[in-house]
Amino acid sequence: MRAVIQRVKAAKVTVLDELVSSIGPGLCVLVGIKATDTARDVEYLVRKILALRLFEEEGKRWQKSVKDLNLELLCVSQFTLYHRLKGNKPDFSAAMKGDEAQKLYNHFLDQLGQSYNSSKIKDGKFGAYMQVYIENDGPVTINLESPEQKDTDREVDK
């Protein structure tokens, strides 16, 4: 499971020019799910995203997390994070397919809400053609990926 995390002053998602979600200061998290991801990958990403110290305190950088400061998160599903190029054309066969990906993505959102505050977790519209607007703060962008699991670990997750 992969996340591109951006510290933002504000962010919003629209679909067909209609506002779906918006946040003030916090994190915009683009989430990619690969075909072999499990609940264990969700748990890893949730723990890391909420603990990442990307915010200042008293002029000192990298001191506080989104959770420490009670800020919001805007999460956007993005299967294109799992691509490979075939010549000049992207191939997304490594990404988890529709219904299964939506279930794991919803589990990710639920876990964020349970580990933090569900009212602070905002979301795009899964599977929709979205416009994501961010006012990047810094800019600060962090790429995060769950560790590869051994086949024996995957059997435990099933």
PDB file of C-alpha atoms in Angstrom:
ATOM      1  CA  MET A   1       0.000   0.000   0.000  1.00  0.00           C
ATOM      2  CA  ARG A   2       1.370   3.386  -0.946  1.00  0.00           C
ATOM      3  CA  ALA A   3       0.619   6.932   0.179  1.00  0.00           C
ATOM      4  CA  VAL A   4       1.780  10.304  -1.065  1.00  0.00           C
ATOM      5  CA  ILE A   5       1.324  12.645   1.890  1.00  0.00           C
ATOM      6  CA  GLN A   6       1.302  16.416   1.449  1.00  0.00           C
ATOM      7  CA  ARG A   7       1.203  18.960   4.245  1.00  0.00           C
ATOM      8  CA  VAL A   8      -1.422  21.505   3.246  1.00  0.00           C
ATOM      9  CA  LYS A   9      -2.858  24.825   4.332  1.00  0.00           C
ATOM     10  CA  ALA A  10      -6.089  23.743   2.600  1.00  0.00           C
ATOM     11  CA  ALA A  11      -7.329  21.060   0.210  1.00  0.00           C
ATOM     12  CA  LYS A  12     -10.544  20.078  -1.503  1.00  0.00           C
ATOM     13  CA  VAL A  13     -11.976  17.528  -3.921  1.00  0.00           C
ATOM     14  CA  THR A  14     -14.629  18.228  -6.519  1.00  0.00           C
ATOM     15  CA  VAL A  15     -16.462  15.944  -8.944  1.00  0.00           C
ATOM     16  CA  LEU A  16     -18.239  17.555 -11.899  1.00  0.00           C
ATOM     17  CA  ASP A  17     -17.653  20.987 -10.311  1.00  0.00           C
ATOM     18  CA  GLU A  18     -19.434  19.955  -7.102  1.00  0.00           C
ATOM     19  CA  LEU A  19     -17.561  20.052  -3.819  1.00  0.00           C
ATOM     20  CA  VAL A  20     -17.164  16.565  -2.306  1.00  0.00           C
ATOM     21  CA  SER A  21     -14.879  17.360   0.661  1.00  0.00           C
ATOM     22  CA  SER A  22     -12.597  20.081   1.937  1.00  0.00           C
ATOM     23  CA  ILE A  23     -10.175  20.649   4.801  1.00  0.00           C
ATOM     24  CA  GLY A  24      -8.174  23.462   6.316  1.00  0.00           C
ATOM     25  CA  PRO A  25      -4.633  22.883   7.597  1.00  0.00           C
ATOM     26  CA  GLY A  26      -3.611  19.233   7.736  1.00  0.00           C
ATOM     27  CA  LEU A  27      -2.622  16.475   5.338  1.00  0.00           C
ATOM     28  CA  CYS A  28      -3.771  15.502   1.863  1.00  0.00           C
ATOM     29  CA  VAL A  29      -3.133  11.767   1.443  1.00  0.00           C
ATOM     30  CA  LEU A  30      -3.210  10.101  -1.976  1.00  0.00           C
ATOM     31  CA  VAL A  31      -3.681   6.353  -1.427  1.00  0.00           C
ATOM     32  CA  GLY A  32      -2.748   3.546  -3.807  1.00  0.00           C
ATOM     33  CA  ILE A  33      -3.641  -0.084  -3.155  1.00  0.00           C
ATOM     34  CA  LYS A  34      -1.832  -2.942  -4.865  1.00  0.00           C
ATOM     35  CA  ALA A  35      -3.376  -6.320  -5.625  1.00  0.00           C
ATOM     36  CA  THR A  36      -1.619  -8.101  -2.738  1.00  0.00           C
ATOM     37  CA  ASP A  37      -2.376  -5.560   0.012  1.00  0.00           C
ATOM     38  CA  THR A  38      -4.149  -6.679   3.196  1.00  0.00           C
ATOM     39  CA  ALA A  39      -5.412  -5.278   6.496  1.00  0.00           C
ATOM     40  CA  ARG A  40      -1.831  -5.443   7.767  1.00  0.00           C
ATOM     41  CA  ASP A  41      -0.798  -2.867   5.136  1.00  0.00           C
ATOM     42  CA  VAL A  42      -3.694  -0.641   6.212  1.00  0.00           C
ATOM     43  CA  GLU A  43      -2.619  -0.831   9.856  1.00  0.00           C
ATOM     44  CA  TYR A  44       0.956   0.122   8.968  1.00  0.00           C
ATOM     45  CA  LEU A  45      -0.061   3.136   6.872  1.00  0.00           C
ATOM     46  CA  VAL A  46      -2.604   4.393   9.420  1.00  0.00           C
ATOM     47  CA  ARG A  47      -0.054   4.191  12.234  1.00  0.00           C
ATOM     48  CA  LYS A  48       2.642   5.983  10.226  1.00  0.00           C
ATOM     49  CA  ILE A  49       0.393   8.709   8.769  1.00  0.00           C
ATOM     50  CA  LEU A  50      -0.978   9.671  12.179  1.00  0.00           C
ATOM     51  CA  ALA A  51       2.482   9.656  13.797  1.00  0.00           C
ATOM     52  CA  LEU A  52       4.440  11.514  11.085  1.00  0.00           C
ATOM     53  CA  ARG A  53       5.892  14.688  12.589  1.00  0.00           C
ATOM     54  CA  LEU A  54       5.478  17.136   9.715  1.00  0.00           C
ATOM     55  CA  PHE A  55       4.459  20.244  11.644  1.00  0.00           C
ATOM     56  CA  GLU A  56       6.293  22.952  13.595  1.00  0.00           C
ATOM     57  CA  GLU A  57       6.109  23.787  17.253  1.00  0.00           C
ATOM     58  CA  GLU A  58       7.493  27.071  18.571  1.00  0.00           C
ATOM     59  CA  GLY A  59       9.531  27.604  15.402  1.00  0.00           C
ATOM     60  CA  LYS A  60      11.102  24.126  15.479  1.00  0.00           C
ATOM     61  CA  ARG A  61      10.395  21.988  12.436  1.00  0.00           C
ATOM     62  CA  TRP A  62       9.261  18.354  12.416  1.00  0.00           C
ATOM     63  CA  GLN A  63       7.938  18.365  15.992  1.00  0.00           C
ATOM     64  CA  LYS A  64       4.209  17.605  15.801  1.00  0.00           C
ATOM     65  CA  SER A  65       1.898  15.202  13.992  1.00  0.00           C
ATOM     66  CA  VAL A  66      -1.521  15.881  12.494  1.00  0.00           C
ATOM     67  CA  LYS A  67      -2.955  14.054  15.503  1.00  0.00           C
ATOM     68  CA  ASP A  68      -0.950  16.130  18.006  1.00  0.00           C
ATOM     69  CA  LEU A  69      -2.385  19.328  16.528  1.00  0.00           C
ATOM     70  CA  ASN A  70      -5.926  17.997  15.988  1.00  0.00           C
ATOM     71  CA  LEU A  71      -5.785  18.759  12.245  1.00  0.00           C
ATOM     72  CA  GLU A  72      -7.750  17.257   9.359  1.00  0.00           C
ATOM     73  CA  LEU A  73      -6.868  14.676   6.700  1.00  0.00           C
ATOM     74  CA  LEU A  74      -8.232  14.562   3.156  1.00  0.00           C
ATOM     75  CA  CYS A  75      -7.768  11.088   1.682  1.00  0.00           C
ATOM     76  CA  VAL A  76      -8.062  10.403  -2.036  1.00  0.00           C
ATOM     77  CA  SER A  77      -7.951   6.935  -3.593  1.00  0.00           C
ATOM     78  CA  GLN A  78      -5.520   6.859  -6.513  1.00  0.00           C
ATOM     79  CA  PHE A  79      -4.903   3.558  -8.301  1.00  0.00           C
ATOM     80  CA  THR A  80      -2.386   5.284 -10.604  1.00  0.00           C
ATOM     81  CA  LEU A  81       0.177   5.184  -7.771  1.00  0.00           C
ATOM     82  CA  TYR A  82       0.679   1.519  -8.752  1.00  0.00           C
ATOM     83  CA  HIS A  83       1.784   1.827 -12.341  1.00  0.00           C
ATOM     84  CA  ARG A  84       4.614   0.684 -14.531  1.00  0.00           C
ATOM     85  CA  LEU A  85       5.440   1.965 -17.949  1.00  0.00           C
ATOM     86  CA  LYS A  86       5.067  -0.211 -21.028  1.00  0.00           C
ATOM     87  CA  GLY A  87       6.968   1.976 -23.442  1.00  0.00           C
ATOM     88  CA  ASN A  88       5.300   5.338 -22.915  1.00  0.00           C
ATOM     89  CA  LYS A  89       1.949   3.976 -21.771  1.00  0.00           C
ATOM     90  CA  PRO A  90       1.170   3.389 -18.080  1.00  0.00           C
ATOM     91  CA  ASP A  91       0.007  -0.073 -17.025  1.00  0.00           C
ATOM     92  CA  PHE A  92      -1.987  -0.364 -13.795  1.00  0.00           C
ATOM     93  CA  SER A  93      -2.216  -4.158 -13.526  1.00  0.00           C
ATOM     94  CA  ALA A  94      -0.407  -4.104 -10.144  1.00  0.00           C
ATOM     95  CA  ALA A  95      -3.272  -2.068  -8.612  1.00  0.00           C
ATOM     96  CA  MET A  96      -6.053  -3.868  -6.786  1.00  0.00           C
ATOM     97  CA  LYS A  97      -9.262  -4.050  -8.807  1.00  0.00           C
ATOM     98  CA  GLY A  98     -12.441  -2.026  -8.131  1.00  0.00           C
ATOM     99  CA  ASP A  99     -14.715  -3.646  -5.515  1.00  0.00           C
ATOM    100  CA  GLU A 100     -11.893  -5.287  -3.577  1.00  0.00           C
ATOM    101  CA  ALA A 101      -9.881  -2.041  -3.573  1.00  0.00           C
ATOM    102  CA  GLN A 102     -12.906  -0.055  -2.411  1.00  0.00           C
ATOM    103  CA  LYS A 103     -13.419  -2.416   0.536  1.00  0.00           C
ATOM    104  CA  LEU A 104      -9.780  -2.106   1.616  1.00  0.00           C
ATOM    105  CA  TYR A 105      -9.829   1.673   1.083  1.00  0.00           C
ATOM    106  CA  ASN A 106     -12.974   1.974   3.232  1.00  0.00           C
ATOM    107  CA  HIS A 107     -11.235  -0.143   5.872  1.00  0.00           C
ATOM    108  CA  PHE A 108      -8.317   2.323   5.700  1.00  0.00           C
ATOM    109  CA  LEU A 109     -10.699   5.263   6.284  1.00  0.00           C
ATOM    110  CA  ASP A 110     -12.425   3.418   9.144  1.00  0.00           C
ATOM    111  CA  GLN A 111      -9.090   2.647  10.803  1.00  0.00           C
ATOM    112  CA  LEU A 112      -7.989   6.280  10.516  1.00  0.00           C
ATOM    113  CA  GLY A 113     -11.236   7.353  12.161  1.00  0.00           C
ATOM    114  CA  GLN A 114     -10.950   4.773  14.943  1.00  0.00           C
ATOM    115  CA  SER A 115      -7.293   5.621  15.610  1.00  0.00           C
ATOM    116  CA  TYR A 116      -7.890   9.370  15.564  1.00  0.00           C
ATOM    117  CA  ASN A 117     -11.184  11.230  15.173  1.00  0.00           C
ATOM    118  CA  SER A 118     -13.617  10.252  12.422  1.00  0.00           C
ATOM    119  CA  SER A 119     -14.866  13.852  12.063  1.00  0.00           C
ATOM    120  CA  LYS A 120     -11.329  14.884  11.026  1.00  0.00           C
ATOM    121  CA  ILE A 121     -11.123  12.304   8.196  1.00  0.00           C
ATOM    122  CA  LYS A 122     -12.430  13.535   4.844  1.00  0.00           C
ATOM    123  CA  ASP A 123     -12.567  11.623   1.585  1.00  0.00           C
ATOM    124  CA  GLY A 124     -12.873  12.016  -2.162  1.00  0.00           C
ATOM    125  CA  LYS A 125     -15.280   9.862  -4.184  1.00  0.00           C
ATOM    126  CA  PHE A 126     -13.897   6.394  -4.865  1.00  0.00           C
ATOM    127  CA  GLY A 127     -13.637   5.584  -8.569  1.00  0.00           C
ATOM    128  CA  ALA A 128     -14.781   9.030  -9.719  1.00  0.00           C
ATOM    129  CA  TYR A 129     -12.927  11.412 -11.997  1.00  0.00           C
ATOM    130  CA  MET A 130     -11.938  13.990  -9.386  1.00  0.00           C
ATOM    131  CA  GLN A 131     -10.234  17.345  -9.256  1.00  0.00           C
ATOM    132  CA  VAL A 132      -7.972  17.636  -6.214  1.00  0.00           C
ATOM    133  CA  TYR A 133      -6.959  21.143  -5.180  1.00  0.00           C
ATOM    134  CA  ILE A 134      -4.193  21.589  -2.660  1.00  0.00           C
ATOM    135  CA  GLU A 135      -2.468  24.546  -1.141  1.00  0.00           C
ATOM    136  CA  ASN A 136       0.804  22.799  -0.328  1.00  0.00           C
ATOM    137  CA  ASP A 137       2.471  24.062   2.840  1.00  0.00           C
ATOM    138  CA  GLY A 138       6.263  24.162   2.507  1.00  0.00           C
ATOM    139  CA  PRO A 139       6.047  22.319   0.194  1.00  0.00           C
ATOM    140  CA  VAL A 140       6.301  19.119   2.211  1.00  0.00           C
ATOM    141  CA  THR A 141       5.633  15.839   0.415  1.00  0.00           C
ATOM    142  CA  ILE A 142       6.376  12.408   1.890  1.00  0.00           C
ATOM    143  CA  ASN A 143       6.137   9.084   0.058  1.00  0.00           C
ATOM    144  CA  LEU A 144       5.241   6.154   2.268  1.00  0.00           C
ATOM    145  CA  GLU A 145       4.874   2.467   1.441  1.00  0.00           C
ATOM    146  CA  SER A 146       3.958  -0.493   3.591  1.00  0.00           C
ATOM    147  CA  PRO A 147       6.715  -3.099   3.862  1.00  0.00           C
ATOM    148  CA  GLU A 148       6.602  -6.164   1.632  1.00  0.00           C
ATOM    149  CA  GLN A 149       5.141  -9.144   3.420  1.00  0.00           C
ATOM    150  CA  LYS A 150       6.398 -12.693   3.120  1.00  0.00           C
ATOM    151  CA  ASP A 151       3.943 -15.236   1.723  1.00  0.00           C
ATOM    152  CA  THR A 152       3.609 -16.781   5.202  1.00  0.00           C
ATOM    153  CA  ASP A 153       2.585 -13.363   6.586  1.00  0.00           C
ATOM    154  CA  ARG A 154      -0.083 -13.022   3.902  1.00  0.00           C
ATOM    155  CA  GLU A 155      -1.590 -16.385   4.857  1.00  0.00           C
ATOM    156  CA  VAL A 156      -2.050 -15.108   8.417  1.00  0.00           C
ATOM    157  CA  ASP A 157      -3.952 -12.056   7.133  1.00  0.00           C
ATOM    158  CA  LYS A 158      -6.483 -14.077   5.150  1.00  0.00           C
TER     159      LYS A 158
END
